[in-house]
Amino acid sequence: MNSATVRNLLVRGMLAGLGAGVLALVVAYFLGEPLVDKAIGFEEVQAHAHGGHEHEVELVSRSLQSTAGLATGVLLYGVAFGGIAALAYCFALGRVGRFTPRATALLLSGCALLAVYVVPFLKYPANPPAVGNGDTIGKRTTLYVLMMALSVLLAVAATLLGKRLAPALGTWYATVVAVAAFALVIGVAFAFLPVVNEVPADFPATVLWRFRLSALAMQVTLWAGFGLLFGELAERLLNPRPATAAENRSAAVPG
């Protein structure tokens, strides 16, 4: 793949990431933000109950955080992750099987969603405000990043294992063995990595559950939207539609 094609795919990946970010922003605003407000309300009630009556000055208002701040963060994240995913796509295209550019984009997005977010989420799910000890934020962040890095590396290793076994076992059985190996090692990691459970006993279970579902819905929307948008853009770039006979005739007519 030449540098011009890589550059074009990179630009299309960033545009697709921006479009997917808009979709994820809608999900985050309508599903996630109301639950964040409820969690903040619970935190304030707990602070008053324990004698914390002093009101801290907000550097950024909550209304700004939930609108412009949220939009800026989500859209910048979408553009950045779209560019990174496009570069990964350039490497994966033609190496993961005989898939069309559109199918490769969807396959890459689905696998990335699983490895980058879903697997770490199952071990260390997202928490709203008022959940988590501020003194352990460094430890919790380290464990999450470790789980994500391990999941990505194991996903790559499983892909390589499947390709190595395919000539001997066939594509279907090689894929089954690779997925089983990935699940087995991830299960071992789940068993040995520390458990983090800092949810207050009186925190509303419904709010916690719905917040985690909204966080998952946002990521699914982001990755699925990117896969569909980028797949279409990549397909048009790499497999341009041949000109029809009518278009050829009109081009041949002198102006």
GROMACS .gro file of C-alpha atoms in nm:
model
  255
    1MET     CA    1   0.000   0.000   0.000
    2ASN     CA    2   0.156   0.330  -0.109
    3SER     CA    3   0.187   0.639   0.107
    4ALA     CA    4  -0.084   0.830  -0.081
    5THR     CA    5  -0.340   0.557  -0.011
    6VAL     CA    6  -0.238   0.544   0.356
    7ARG     CA    7  -0.277   0.921   0.380
    8ASN     CA    8  -0.619   0.911   0.216
    9LEU     CA    9  -0.733   0.633   0.449
   10LEU     CA   10  -0.600   0.826   0.749
   11VAL     CA   11  -0.803   1.134   0.653
   12ARG     CA   12  -1.113   0.920   0.595
   13GLY     CA   13  -1.058   0.747   0.927
   14MET     CA   14  -1.049   1.078   1.111
   15LEU     CA   15  -1.364   1.194   0.931
   16ALA     CA   16  -1.539   0.867   1.012
   17GLY     CA   17  -1.424   0.902   1.373
   18LEU     CA   18  -1.573   1.250   1.385
   19GLY     CA   19  -1.905   1.122   1.248
   20ALA     CA   20  -1.905   0.831   1.493
   21GLY     CA   21  -1.822   1.077   1.771
   22VAL     CA   22  -2.135   1.277   1.690
   23LEU     CA   23  -2.346   0.963   1.724
   24ALA     CA   24  -2.173   0.869   2.051
   25LEU     CA   25  -2.223   1.224   2.178
   26VAL     CA   26  -2.599   1.192   2.134
   27VAL     CA   27  -2.598   0.866   2.332
   28ALA     CA   28  -2.376   1.011   2.605
   29TYR     CA   29  -2.587   1.325   2.642
   30PHE     CA   30  -2.929   1.161   2.655
   31LEU     CA   31  -2.838   0.838   2.836
   32GLY     CA   32  -2.528   0.910   3.041
   33GLU     CA   33  -2.555   1.270   3.160
   34PRO     CA   34  -2.885   1.235   3.352
   35LEU     CA   35  -2.728   0.948   3.547
   36VAL     CA   36  -2.416   1.154   3.617
   37ASP     CA   37  -2.641   1.425   3.761
   38LYS     CA   38  -2.809   1.169   3.987
   39ALA     CA   39  -2.471   1.039   4.105
   40ILE     CA   40  -2.351   1.394   4.179
   41GLY     CA   41  -2.672   1.456   4.373
   42PHE     CA   42  -2.607   1.143   4.580
   43GLU     CA   43  -2.249   1.259   4.644
   44GLU     CA   44  -2.368   1.598   4.766
   45VAL     CA   45  -2.624   1.440   4.998
   46GLN     CA   46  -2.355   1.214   5.144
   47ALA     CA   47  -2.120   1.508   5.193
   48HIS     CA   48  -2.388   1.702   5.384
   49ALA     CA   49  -2.475   1.396   5.590
   50HIS     CA   50  -2.113   1.366   5.702
   51GLY     CA   51  -2.078   1.732   5.791
   52GLY     CA   52  -1.924   1.851   5.466
   53HIS     CA   53  -2.127   2.171   5.437
   54GLU     CA   54  -1.859   2.381   5.271
   55HIS     CA   55  -1.939   2.445   4.908
   56GLU     CA   56  -1.641   2.409   4.677
   57VAL     CA   57  -1.608   2.670   4.403
   58GLU     CA   58  -1.657   2.510   4.062
   59LEU     CA   59  -1.388   2.602   3.811
   60VAL     CA   60  -1.616   2.477   3.532
   61SER     CA   61  -1.993   2.475   3.578
   62ARG     CA   62  -2.183   2.151   3.554
   63SER     CA   63  -2.392   2.284   3.264
   64LEU     CA   64  -2.075   2.361   3.067
   65GLN     CA   65  -1.928   2.020   3.151
   66SER     CA   66  -2.238   1.838   3.025
   67THR     CA   67  -2.259   2.034   2.698
   68ALA     CA   68  -1.951   2.199   2.549
   69GLY     CA   69  -1.709   2.001   2.763
   70LEU     CA   70  -1.871   1.670   2.678
   71ALA     CA   71  -1.890   1.754   2.308
   72THR     CA   72  -1.525   1.862   2.293
   73GLY     CA   73  -1.402   1.552   2.470
   74VAL     CA   74  -1.609   1.303   2.273
   75LEU     CA   75  -1.545   1.458   1.931
   76LEU     CA   76  -1.169   1.494   1.985
   77TYR     CA   77  -1.158   1.137   2.108
   78GLY     CA   78  -1.351   1.025   1.800
   79VAL     CA   79  -1.111   1.199   1.561
   80ALA     CA   80  -0.803   1.065   1.742
   81PHE     CA   81  -0.925   0.708   1.768
   82GLY     CA   82  -1.044   0.722   1.406
   83GLY     CA   83  -0.694   0.811   1.291
   84ILE     CA   84  -0.535   0.534   1.497
   85ALA     CA   85  -0.794   0.281   1.378
   86ALA     CA   86  -0.733   0.384   1.016
   87LEU     CA   87  -0.360   0.312   1.053
   88ALA     CA   88  -0.440  -0.026   1.208
   89TYR     CA   89  -0.674  -0.087   0.914
   90CYS     CA   90  -0.392  -0.018   0.668
   91PHE     CA   91  -0.187  -0.288   0.839
   92ALA     CA   92  -0.474  -0.538   0.867
   93LEU     CA   93  -0.612  -0.503   0.514
   94GLY     CA   94  -0.537  -0.821   0.324
   95ARG     CA   95  -0.374  -0.987   0.624
   96VAL     CA   96  -0.685  -1.109   0.808
   97GLY     CA   97  -0.848  -1.292   0.519
   98ARG     CA   98  -1.002  -1.229   0.181
   99PHE     CA   99  -1.249  -0.965   0.293
  100THR     CA  100  -1.363  -0.658   0.106
  101PRO     CA  101  -1.247  -0.319   0.239
  102ARG     CA  102  -1.594  -0.262   0.389
  103ALA     CA  103  -1.603  -0.602   0.560
  104THR     CA  104  -1.248  -0.557   0.690
  105ALA     CA  105  -1.348  -0.226   0.851
  106LEU     CA  106  -1.646  -0.384   1.025
  107LEU     CA  107  -1.440  -0.684   1.140
  108LEU     CA  108  -1.163  -0.460   1.273
  109SER     CA  109  -1.412  -0.236   1.455
  110GLY     CA  110  -1.586  -0.532   1.617
  111CYS     CA  111  -1.262  -0.694   1.732
  112ALA     CA  112  -1.125  -0.361   1.856
  113LEU     CA  113  -1.445  -0.293   2.051
  114LEU     CA  114  -1.413  -0.632   2.216
  115ALA     CA  115  -1.042  -0.607   2.296
  116VAL     CA  116  -1.010  -0.238   2.378
  117TYR     CA  117  -1.331  -0.184   2.573
  118VAL     CA  118  -1.559  -0.479   2.640
  119VAL     CA  119  -1.303  -0.715   2.796
  120PRO     CA  120  -1.154  -0.449   3.031
  121PHE     CA  121  -1.509  -0.330   3.105
  122LEU     CA  122  -1.611  -0.675   3.225
  123LYS     CA  123  -1.328  -0.673   3.480
  124TYR     CA  124  -1.326  -0.304   3.572
  125PRO     CA  125  -1.659  -0.149   3.468
  126ALA     CA  126  -1.715   0.226   3.442
  127ASN     CA  127  -1.833   0.403   3.755
  128PRO     CA  128  -2.023   0.732   3.795
  129PRO     CA  129  -1.923   1.013   4.034
  130ALA     CA  130  -1.947   0.923   4.404
  131VAL     CA  131  -1.824   0.570   4.331
  132GLY     CA  132  -1.458   0.506   4.403
  133ASN     CA  133  -1.203   0.618   4.659
  134GLY     CA  134  -1.001   0.918   4.548
  135ASP     CA  135  -0.691   0.775   4.715
  136THR     CA  136  -0.696   0.467   4.490
  137ILE     CA  137  -0.754   0.637   4.155
  138GLY     CA  138  -0.394   0.579   4.050
  139LYS     CA  139  -0.413   0.209   4.130
  140ARG     CA  140  -0.749   0.169   3.956
  141THR     CA  141  -0.626   0.350   3.644
  142THR     CA  142  -0.314   0.132   3.631
  143LEU     CA  143  -0.516  -0.188   3.661
  144TYR     CA  144  -0.756  -0.078   3.387
  145VAL     CA  145  -0.475   0.016   3.147
  146LEU     CA  146  -0.300  -0.312   3.225
  147MET     CA  147  -0.617  -0.508   3.152
  148MET     CA  148  -0.671  -0.319   2.826
  149ALA     CA  149  -0.311  -0.368   2.710
  150LEU     CA  150  -0.326  -0.738   2.798
  151SER     CA  151  -0.654  -0.778   2.609
  152VAL     CA  152  -0.518  -0.607   2.295
  153LEU     CA  153  -0.195  -0.810   2.298
  154LEU     CA  154  -0.386  -1.134   2.347
  155ALA     CA  155  -0.625  -1.044   2.064
  156VAL     CA  156  -0.327  -0.991   1.832
  157ALA     CA  157  -0.172  -1.317   1.952
  158ALA     CA  158  -0.500  -1.503   1.895
  159THR     CA  159  -0.520  -1.364   1.541
  160LEU     CA  160  -0.166  -1.481   1.466
  161LEU     CA  161  -0.242  -1.820   1.620
  162GLY     CA  162  -0.552  -1.859   1.403
  163LYS     CA  163  -0.358  -1.776   1.087
  164ARG     CA  164  -0.083  -2.023   1.178
  165LEU     CA  165  -0.331  -2.305   1.247
  166ALA     CA  166  -0.552  -2.236   0.945
  167PRO     CA  167  -0.351  -2.444   0.692
  168ALA     CA  168  -0.367  -2.751   0.916
  169LEU     CA  169  -0.711  -2.717   1.075
  170GLY     CA  170  -0.903  -2.507   0.826
  171THR     CA  171  -1.033  -2.155   0.885
  172TRP     CA  172  -1.331  -2.254   1.100
  173TYR     CA  173  -1.151  -2.478   1.349
  174ALA     CA  174  -0.846  -2.251   1.360
  175THR     CA  175  -1.074  -1.960   1.453
  176VAL     CA  176  -1.247  -2.166   1.723
  177VAL     CA  177  -0.913  -2.266   1.876
  178ALA     CA  178  -0.783  -1.908   1.866
  179VAL     CA  179  -1.098  -1.767   2.029
  180ALA     CA  180  -1.094  -2.041   2.295
  181ALA     CA  181  -0.729  -1.968   2.372
  182PHE     CA  182  -0.804  -1.596   2.402
  183ALA     CA  183  -1.097  -1.660   2.636
  184LEU     CA  184  -0.893  -1.902   2.849
  185VAL     CA  185  -0.603  -1.663   2.905
  186ILE     CA  186  -0.838  -1.370   2.966
  187GLY     CA  187  -1.021  -1.582   3.224
  188VAL     CA  188  -0.693  -1.651   3.403
  189ALA     CA  189  -0.614  -1.280   3.402
  190PHE     CA  190  -0.958  -1.204   3.546
  191ALA     CA  191  -0.893  -1.454   3.825
  192PHE     CA  192  -0.550  -1.322   3.924
  193LEU     CA  193  -0.586  -0.946   3.880
  194PRO     CA  194  -0.713  -0.765   4.192
  195VAL     CA  195  -1.084  -0.703   4.234
  196VAL     CA  196  -1.190  -0.339   4.277
  197ASN     CA  197  -1.521  -0.284   4.453
  198GLU     CA  198  -1.558   0.063   4.603
  199VAL     CA  199  -1.930   0.115   4.547
  200PRO     CA  200  -2.090   0.266   4.859
  201ALA     CA  201  -2.336   0.031   5.024
  202ASP     CA  202  -2.622   0.280   4.993
  203PHE     CA  203  -2.553   0.389   4.634
  204PRO     CA  204  -2.863   0.329   4.416
  205ALA     CA  205  -2.807   0.003   4.229
  206THR     CA  206  -3.033   0.110   3.943
  207VAL     CA  207  -2.831   0.426   3.879
  208LEU     CA  208  -2.506   0.229   3.882
  209TRP     CA  209  -2.638  -0.037   3.645
  210ARG     CA  210  -2.792   0.212   3.402
  211PHE     CA  211  -2.476   0.426   3.403
  212ARG     CA  212  -2.262   0.126   3.310
  213LEU     CA  213  -2.506   0.029   3.036
  214SER     CA  214  -2.499   0.384   2.899
  215ALA     CA  215  -2.117   0.381   2.898
  216LEU     CA  216  -2.123   0.052   2.708
  217ALA     CA  217  -2.389   0.185   2.467
  218MET     CA  218  -2.175   0.489   2.394
  219GLN     CA  219  -1.872   0.277   2.303
  220VAL     CA  220  -2.078   0.036   2.093
  221THR     CA  221  -2.225   0.333   1.905
  222LEU     CA  222  -1.880   0.485   1.855
  223TRP     CA  223  -1.716   0.170   1.721
  224ALA     CA  224  -2.014   0.051   1.517
  225GLY     CA  225  -2.061   0.395   1.367
  226PHE     CA  226  -1.693   0.413   1.280
  227GLY     CA  227  -1.696   0.068   1.121
  228LEU     CA  228  -1.992   0.152   0.901
  229LEU     CA  229  -1.877   0.500   0.801
  230PHE     CA  230  -1.513   0.416   0.748
  231GLY     CA  231  -1.599   0.093   0.570
  232GLU     CA  232  -1.805   0.285   0.317
  233LEU     CA  233  -1.535   0.548   0.265
  234ALA     CA  234  -1.261   0.286   0.234
  235GLU     CA  235  -1.467   0.081  -0.011
  236ARG     CA  236  -1.518   0.382  -0.236
  237LEU     CA  237  -1.147   0.465  -0.225
  238LEU     CA  238  -1.005   0.117  -0.273
  239ASN     CA  239  -1.277  -0.026  -0.499
  240PRO     CA  240  -1.409   0.271  -0.696
  241ARG     CA  241  -1.736   0.215  -0.878
  242PRO     CA  242  -1.676   0.163  -1.251
  243ALA     CA  243  -1.822   0.425  -1.477
  244THR     CA  244  -2.151   0.331  -1.641
  245ALA     CA  245  -2.201   0.328  -2.016
  246ALA     CA  246  -2.408   0.648  -1.993
  247GLU     CA  247  -2.129   0.823  -1.805
  248ASN     CA  248  -1.874   0.706  -2.061
  249ARG     CA  249  -2.090   0.839  -2.347
  250SER     CA  250  -2.137   1.175  -2.179
  251ALA     CA  251  -1.764   1.200  -2.116
  252ALA     CA  252  -1.693   1.124  -2.481
  253VAL     CA  253  -1.921   1.403  -2.610
  254PRO     CA  254  -1.708   1.713  -2.670
  255GLY     CA  255  -1.810   2.016  -2.469
   0.00000   0.00000   0.00000
